């Protein structure tokens, strides 16, 4: 096999070289590989399938496979064997992880590792990411969480296939990039004060809803915390002034009506919608100021779903389904939640709009992400706890996802 | 003999004298050399300054060419000489309009290792420190100030700028020190306090600014200090979103002398700029500030009020009023800030576009005046005509032509040729349903816009060599209607030749965005779609942005079902396929420039470039292009040049069988410069977007010359352009090759879904991929291939 798992590191001089390896309880690892192999026919699931096949040919309680550090390609399945020597061959203690996988993150260095215990029902897996020194990817690490956000989510998580909220470790500051403004900066005004730490407080919340029935695009909305609300609105309007000079869109004042259950005294939320873009499907972005955050939506409908102004249960996303009851919304302190039942619904609708079929299956009900212990380590690493919910046996092979059920198609849940 | 000589005292003295003489000569020589160098250095400095004195700025800049070396040399002579040199060079650079270069050089010299001990005059020092701050290098600015203080022996030099610098990297510490000093009752100079307050405001810390300002300016404060205090306080109140606070501060200021007109102007500006109230109320407040504006002490305030009012009127859709106010403002004040009239006109056009549905079918009347008998008026095809339809033509018998037609949803482009076939005017008009639109032709001598040197267009490809190659040039966002407009003006002769030699079609690309189109072209067999694929496509869409450069979610490829792509299919056997579709000005990035084959081997094609400067011949071939080089279009032209050079280099190399390249920069140019082409008026073709097309046409001529009669050349686009912010599903498609009818047209629209199948088939690979209507083209191309030479093996 020469797989994506088989990319070993070629790190910079002086940086620790990560090697690709896998070790631990054979039943637990096989369960993990089975889940992975069921996701799709892509390179990673195919590699998992090959490893699984290799493991099933071994008769021992624990297995291991390892590639030499610095190797660009590595046949991990061929290297798989029973763990016969050393501590790896021993059963872990009750508090120890039963399996572990790790490898290089990029050819420039950095590493990832996954470890956990038995994968049944609901299980926790620890993911540690260490950034490579001085590569472009290191900037991507600035978007990983520094801390969860306190308090309750601002955006409506009901019906969301994904919901995340955290404070990125690098803050949110597009103006801080060094060097001359790029063409994109000039065209889209990205060095505008709006995107600076003077305006934004660095908190970020986002939701992703499945497309409406017959829709071509999922609903994306985000809330960006601001330091001084009125200054943020002013900065946003100035930004739109600037961008409008480059791009001739039409601005429409927008006032979000309050949620059906809201107090009548609650002030209306004011903002702006941009119409006439027609660059990406259904894109007509809107924003409103909601207390101390700018809330942006892919279009007015999405914004109102995110603000819980629209009745999300009455439309084609989901009703208060049994799945939702079993899969509560983003909890305090959590960074992210992915609801794979809604993810599947989104796939079905996107595929239907393009006369295709979904290509991925999701063997989990949901995935919740939280920070594990200290937010960052000495090398800039981040440790995340992934809670896998509703673990089942591997789903049917990719591509055989059932057609959208009549109930879901009618907007009545699954 | 030798003993006698050794003991000879006179000989010993002689030796000593000689040694001393040699030493003296050596010292004298060193001194002389140094003196010569010193004189040379000072003379060089004099030369620079004298050239400035003689207003020969180019000579001054040239004489100070190796600035760093000359600076170091002059500094060895004296600090004054060095300062003089820098001042003179800066003066020369500024006179040449290169003030930024001057500022940057001074900034670097302040930090230069040779400059330790150098303290320039205050203006120069301020220039350098300001630039360091502007470049977000506050620590270096602070260091430069410390060095200058040490060198000059002035410990208080640039106290305010030092604070500004420190505020950038330790704002809380500076604010704490200033607050503590005030609490201790220390009398800090107001300029220090106000500098810190201004920085607090620029960092969006209004509460801190209010705390630093204190409750009120002192009773003894000068009028200037009082004004500054209230200006800062009202600004801080605005920044924290308190209209009440702004009114309170302005009321208090009025009691201490603020004039009524300035009161209204400041209130309107703060409420408008900081969005402290509804749009309607902002308009009221700003409008109330207009009467009596001529009595404002600061005329800039009136300009700012009017600028803000025009802007908010425009954003509220009151475009006619905004335009009237704009014109009135220009008449009264000569300028507005951050606005131009074209922009307002464009917005007005856009607002008309909201009524597009109504306009599509409603009849309108166009009157063209200023014609002469025998003039031929050419107009964009009417609504409903195919995207590739030619412009319609009417012959004038008198001075006017009247045309009845549906108003349509697009701008109507017109062109007039006289009886001698010379173009005498070109422009754009928007028809209004049920109304009469009039174009008054201003006859122009269009000879000025003709190329200085008419590029030679190859008659046809050279004789075939028995081997089929496929060259696809994907012009990102190229639009059939624009091409037709240029064809009508005879400005794209190579495209005209391609239409003669080959077959054209309207190709539909739905959804009309690049990543989706590329996905269909590169992986025609993909039959799955979902969120992961969508995010991956969006990543491809943003990788075209130059600061992104690569797909930020490329890791998702690990999950995407592995559909064999077009290049892998072609490169699996004996052939080679090169993907330059994703080379957005940066060919070294991963998938960009991936060459596959023979035998499926993958490697990055070497020897390619991302961008290059246009040659003098290229610039001369297209009048007006030199102006575009100075704008953002210049960089895009450079990228297009590099991308097409790459196609030509690979073609001439002769080894690659499939070359697919995208000119991504046309999309950015279209977004940035379509506006003027949609704007009503007579432009006479003097538009950056049209020149960009003409440049691409020029280069396509080279591609046409590089292929032979057995090759297949496809010029297409991934989507069209309706306006600067709207893509169009209808895309360009022209193909020249064996079996393709010259001057032919595919009557049914093609779909981009089938282009990958068609290209694979043309190279002899049959795949069960979507055909998208390309079947009618494929048969002929495959038949020619079998006649052309050895059948490639299907990997």
PDB file of N, CA and C in Angstrom, chain B residues 370-418:
ATOM      1  N   UNK B 370     -26.720  61.915 -34.460  1.00  0.00           N
ATOM      2  CA  UNK B 370     -25.341  62.279 -34.805  1.00  0.00           C
ATOM      3  C   UNK B 370     -24.779  61.413 -35.907  1.00  0.00           C
ATOM      4  N   UNK B 371     -25.647  60.635 -36.577  1.00  0.00           N
ATOM      5  CA  UNK B 371     -25.176  59.745 -37.649  1.00  0.00           C
ATOM      6  C   UNK B 371     -25.085  60.510 -38.963  1.00  0.00           C
ATOM      7  N   UNK B 372     -24.454  59.896 -39.933  1.00  0.00           N
ATOM      8  CA  UNK B 372     -24.432  60.408 -41.294  1.00  0.00           C
ATOM      9  C   UNK B 372     -24.927  59.294 -42.218  1.00  0.00           C
ATOM     10  N   UNK B 373     -25.443  59.683 -43.339  1.00  0.00           N
ATOM     11  CA  UNK B 373     -25.930  58.683 -44.276  1.00  0.00           C
ATOM     12  C   UNK B 373     -24.832  57.692 -44.628  1.00  0.00           C
ATOM     13  N   UNK B 374     -25.175  56.401 -44.613  1.00  0.00           N
ATOM     14  CA  UNK B 374     -24.178  55.375 -44.901  1.00  0.00           C
ATOM     15  C   UNK B 374     -23.506  54.828 -43.665  1.00  0.00           C
ATOM     16  N   UNK B 375     -23.677  55.510 -42.524  1.00  0.00           N
ATOM     17  CA  UNK B 375     -23.132  54.950 -41.283  1.00  0.00           C
ATOM     18  C   UNK B 375     -23.841  53.635 -40.979  1.00  0.00           C
ATOM     19  N   UNK B 376     -23.088  52.716 -40.410  1.00  0.00           N
ATOM     20  CA  UNK B 376     -23.693  51.449 -39.993  1.00  0.00           C
ATOM     21  C   UNK B 376     -23.646  51.350 -38.468  1.00  0.00           C
ATOM     22  N   UNK B 377     -24.843  51.178 -37.917  1.00  0.00           N
ATOM     23  CA  UNK B 377     -24.961  51.064 -36.459  1.00  0.00           C
ATOM     24  C   UNK B 377     -25.039  49.587 -36.105  1.00  0.00           C
ATOM     25  N   UNK B 378     -24.150  49.153 -35.230  1.00  0.00           N
ATOM     26  CA  UNK B 378     -24.201  47.751 -34.792  1.00  0.00           C
ATOM     27  C   UNK B 378     -24.577  47.727 -33.321  1.00  0.00           C
ATOM     28  N   UNK B 379     -25.462  46.800 -32.967  1.00  0.00           N
ATOM     29  CA  UNK B 379     -26.000  46.724 -31.605  1.00  0.00           C
ATOM     30  C   UNK B 379     -25.915  45.307 -31.071  1.00  0.00           C
ATOM     31  N   UNK B 380     -25.746  45.189 -29.759  1.00  0.00           N
ATOM     32  CA  UNK B 380     -25.795  43.866 -29.124  1.00  0.00           C
ATOM     33  C   UNK B 380     -27.072  43.168 -29.571  1.00  0.00           C
ATOM     34  N   UNK B 381     -27.027  41.846 -29.723  1.00  0.00           N
ATOM     35  CA  UNK B 381     -28.232  41.127 -30.154  1.00  0.00           C
ATOM     36  C   UNK B 381     -29.367  41.339 -29.149  1.00  0.00           C
ATOM     37  N   UNK B 382     -30.589  41.244 -29.595  1.00  0.00           N
ATOM     38  CA  UNK B 382     -31.707  41.475 -28.679  1.00  0.00           C
ATOM     39  C   UNK B 382     -31.811  40.373 -27.631  1.00  0.00           C
ATOM     40  N   UNK B 383     -32.537  40.644 -26.550  1.00  0.00           N
ATOM     41  CA  UNK B 383     -32.713  39.617 -25.513  1.00  0.00           C
ATOM     42  C   UNK B 383     -33.283  38.347 -26.144  1.00  0.00           C
ATOM     43  N   UNK B 384     -32.803  37.214 -25.688  1.00  0.00           N
ATOM     44  CA  UNK B 384     -33.291  35.948 -26.222  1.00  0.00           C
ATOM     45  C   UNK B 384     -32.397  35.385 -27.301  1.00  0.00           C
ATOM     46  N   UNK B 385     -31.552  36.232 -27.889  1.00  0.00           N
ATOM     47  CA  UNK B 385     -30.623  35.716 -28.909  1.00  0.00           C
ATOM     48  C   UNK B 385     -29.545  34.883 -28.219  1.00  0.00           C
ATOM     49  N   UNK B 386     -28.928  33.998 -28.972  1.00  0.00           N
ATOM     50  CA  UNK B 386     -27.866  33.161 -28.397  1.00  0.00           C
ATOM     51  C   UNK B 386     -26.704  34.045 -27.936  1.00  0.00           C
ATOM     52  N   UNK B 387     -25.979  33.550 -26.921  1.00  0.00           N
ATOM     53  CA  UNK B 387     -24.878  34.343 -26.371  1.00  0.00           C
ATOM     54  C   UNK B 387     -23.818  34.636 -27.418  1.00  0.00           C
ATOM     55  N   UNK B 388     -23.681  33.729 -28.415  1.00  0.00           N
ATOM     56  CA  UNK B 388     -22.622  33.923 -29.406  1.00  0.00           C
ATOM     57  C   UNK B 388     -23.143  34.598 -30.678  1.00  0.00           C
ATOM     58  N   UNK B 389     -24.363  35.130 -30.618  1.00  0.00           N
ATOM     59  CA  UNK B 389     -24.921  35.770 -31.812  1.00  0.00           C
ATOM     60  C   UNK B 389     -24.138  37.033 -32.146  1.00  0.00           C
ATOM     61  N   UNK B 390     -24.049  37.288 -33.457  1.00  0.00           N
ATOM     62  CA  UNK B 390     -23.344  38.500 -33.884  1.00  0.00           C
ATOM     63  C   UNK B 390     -24.173  39.739 -33.577  1.00  0.00           C
ATOM     64  N   UNK B 391     -23.526  40.876 -33.544  1.00  0.00           N
ATOM     65  CA  UNK B 391     -24.251  42.125 -33.332  1.00  0.00           C
ATOM     66  C   UNK B 391     -25.141  42.391 -34.548  1.00  0.00           C
ATOM     67  N   UNK B 392     -26.311  42.940 -34.288  1.00  0.00           N
ATOM     68  CA  UNK B 392     -27.187  43.275 -35.403  1.00  0.00           C
ATOM     69  C   UNK B 392     -26.665  44.552 -36.073  1.00  0.00           C
ATOM     70  N   UNK B 393     -27.144  44.821 -37.297  1.00  0.00           N
ATOM     71  CA  UNK B 393     -26.610  45.981 -38.025  1.00  0.00           C
ATOM     72  C   UNK B 393     -27.745  46.749 -38.698  1.00  0.00           C
ATOM     73  N   UNK B 394     -27.684  48.046 -38.628  1.00  0.00           N
ATOM     74  CA  UNK B 394     -28.659  48.920 -39.291  1.00  0.00           C
ATOM     75  C   UNK B 394     -27.875  49.988 -40.045  1.00  0.00           C
ATOM     76  N   UNK B 395     -28.364  50.341 -41.231  1.00  0.00           N
ATOM     77  CA  UNK B 395     -27.674  51.366 -42.016  1.00  0.00           C
ATOM     78  C   UNK B 395     -28.461  52.678 -41.924  1.00  0.00           C
ATOM     79  N   UNK B 396     -27.743  53.755 -41.599  1.00  0.00           N
ATOM     80  CA  UNK B 396     -28.396  55.058 -41.447  1.00  0.00           C
ATOM     81  C   UNK B 396     -28.586  55.710 -42.808  1.00  0.00           C
ATOM     82  N   UNK B 397     -29.762  56.310 -42.977  1.00  0.00           N
ATOM     83  CA  UNK B 397     -29.986  57.085 -44.206  1.00  0.00           C
ATOM     84  C   UNK B 397     -29.902  58.575 -43.901  1.00  0.00           C
ATOM     85  N   UNK B 398     -30.142  58.914 -42.687  1.00  0.00           N
ATOM     86  CA  UNK B 398     -30.045  60.315 -42.292  1.00  0.00           C
ATOM     87  C   UNK B 398     -29.204  60.433 -41.039  1.00  0.00           C
ATOM     88  N   UNK B 399     -29.552  61.392 -40.230  1.00  0.00           N
ATOM     89  CA  UNK B 399     -28.719  61.625 -39.046  1.00  0.00           C
ATOM     90  C   UNK B 399     -29.190  60.830 -37.826  1.00  0.00           C
ATOM     91  N   UNK B 400     -30.320  60.133 -37.954  1.00  0.00           N
ATOM     92  CA  UNK B 400     -30.841  59.402 -36.798  1.00  0.00           C
ATOM     93  C   UNK B 400     -31.273  57.997 -37.182  1.00  0.00           C
ATOM     94  N   UNK B 401     -31.233  57.131 -36.199  1.00  0.00           N
ATOM     95  CA  UNK B 401     -31.831  55.806 -36.348  1.00  0.00           C
ATOM     96  C   UNK B 401     -32.691  55.570 -35.125  1.00  0.00           C
ATOM     97  N   UNK B 402     -33.839  54.975 -35.319  1.00  0.00           N
ATOM     98  CA  UNK B 402     -34.724  54.656 -34.192  1.00  0.00           C
ATOM     99  C   UNK B 402     -34.922  53.146 -34.176  1.00  0.00           C
ATOM    100  N   UNK B 403     -34.704  52.551 -33.023  1.00  0.00           N
ATOM    101  CA  UNK B 403     -34.785  51.094 -32.897  1.00  0.00           C
ATOM    102  C   UNK B 403     -35.781  50.764 -31.797  1.00  0.00           C
ATOM    103  N   UNK B 404     -36.718  49.868 -32.101  1.00  0.00           N
ATOM    104  CA  UNK B 404     -37.646  49.367 -31.087  1.00  0.00           C
ATOM    105  C   UNK B 404     -37.197  47.952 -30.738  1.00  0.00           C
ATOM    106  N   UNK B 405     -37.060  47.666 -29.467  1.00  0.00           N
ATOM    107  CA  UNK B 405     -36.681  46.300 -29.067  1.00  0.00           C
ATOM    108  C   UNK B 405     -36.951  46.119 -27.581  1.00  0.00           C
ATOM    109  N   UNK B 406     -36.990  44.865 -27.098  1.00  0.00           N
ATOM    110  CA  UNK B 406     -37.170  44.663 -25.656  1.00  0.00           C
ATOM    111  C   UNK B 406     -36.008  45.299 -24.895  1.00  0.00           C
ATOM    112  N   UNK B 407     -36.327  45.803 -23.700  1.00  0.00           N
ATOM    113  CA  UNK B 407     -35.284  46.509 -22.941  1.00  0.00           C
ATOM    114  C   UNK B 407     -34.149  45.572 -22.538  1.00  0.00           C
ATOM    115  N   UNK B 408     -34.491  44.346 -22.174  1.00  0.00           N
ATOM    116  CA  UNK B 408     -33.448  43.382 -21.812  1.00  0.00           C
ATOM    117  C   UNK B 408     -32.859  43.627 -20.445  1.00  0.00           C
ATOM    118  N   UNK B 409     -32.063  42.655 -20.011  1.00  0.00           N
ATOM    119  CA  UNK B 409     -31.485  42.701 -18.670  1.00  0.00           C
ATOM    120  C   UNK B 409     -30.014  43.056 -18.686  1.00  0.00           C
ATOM    121  N   UNK B 410     -29.521  43.309 -19.869  1.00  0.00           N
ATOM    122  CA  UNK B 410     -28.082  43.574 -19.970  1.00  0.00           C
ATOM    123  C   UNK B 410     -27.856  44.938 -20.606  1.00  0.00           C
ATOM    124  N   UNK B 411     -26.668  45.480 -20.402  1.00  0.00           N
ATOM    125  CA  UNK B 411     -26.362  46.718 -21.105  1.00  0.00           C
ATOM    126  C   UNK B 411     -26.337  46.464 -22.616  1.00  0.00           C
ATOM    127  N   UNK B 412     -26.704  47.450 -23.367  1.00  0.00           N
ATOM    128  CA  UNK B 412     -26.689  47.315 -24.825  1.00  0.00           C
ATOM    129  C   UNK B 412     -25.418  48.016 -25.330  1.00  0.00           C
ATOM    130  N   UNK B 413     -24.593  47.255 -26.000  1.00  0.00           N
ATOM    131  CA  UNK B 413     -23.356  47.840 -26.521  1.00  0.00           C
ATOM    132  C   UNK B 413     -23.574  48.227 -27.983  1.00  0.00           C
ATOM    133  N   UNK B 414     -23.112  49.406 -28.337  1.00  0.00           N
ATOM    134  CA  UNK B 414     -23.298  49.877 -29.713  1.00  0.00           C
ATOM    135  C   UNK B 414     -21.965  50.280 -30.314  1.00  0.00           C
ATOM    136  N   UNK B 415     -21.950  50.309 -31.629  1.00  0.00           N
ATOM    137  CA  UNK B 415     -20.729  50.643 -32.362  1.00  0.00           C
ATOM    138  C   UNK B 415     -21.163  51.233 -33.707  1.00  0.00           C
ATOM    139  N   UNK B 416     -20.538  52.300 -34.116  1.00  0.00           N
ATOM    140  CA  UNK B 416     -20.896  52.916 -35.405  1.00  0.00           C
ATOM    141  C   UNK B 416     -19.659  52.939 -36.309  1.00  0.00           C
ATOM    142  N   UNK B 417     -19.859  52.455 -37.540  1.00  0.00           N
ATOM    143  CA  UNK B 417     -18.812  52.567 -38.570  1.00  0.00           C
ATOM    144  C   UNK B 417     -19.319  53.518 -39.646  1.00  0.00           C
ATOM    145  N   UNK B 418     -18.400  54.282 -40.206  1.00  0.00           N
ATOM    146  CA  UNK B 418     -18.831  55.183 -41.276  1.00  0.00           C
ATOM    147  C   UNK B 418     -18.819  54.438 -42.606  1.00  0.00           C
TER     148      UNK B 418
END
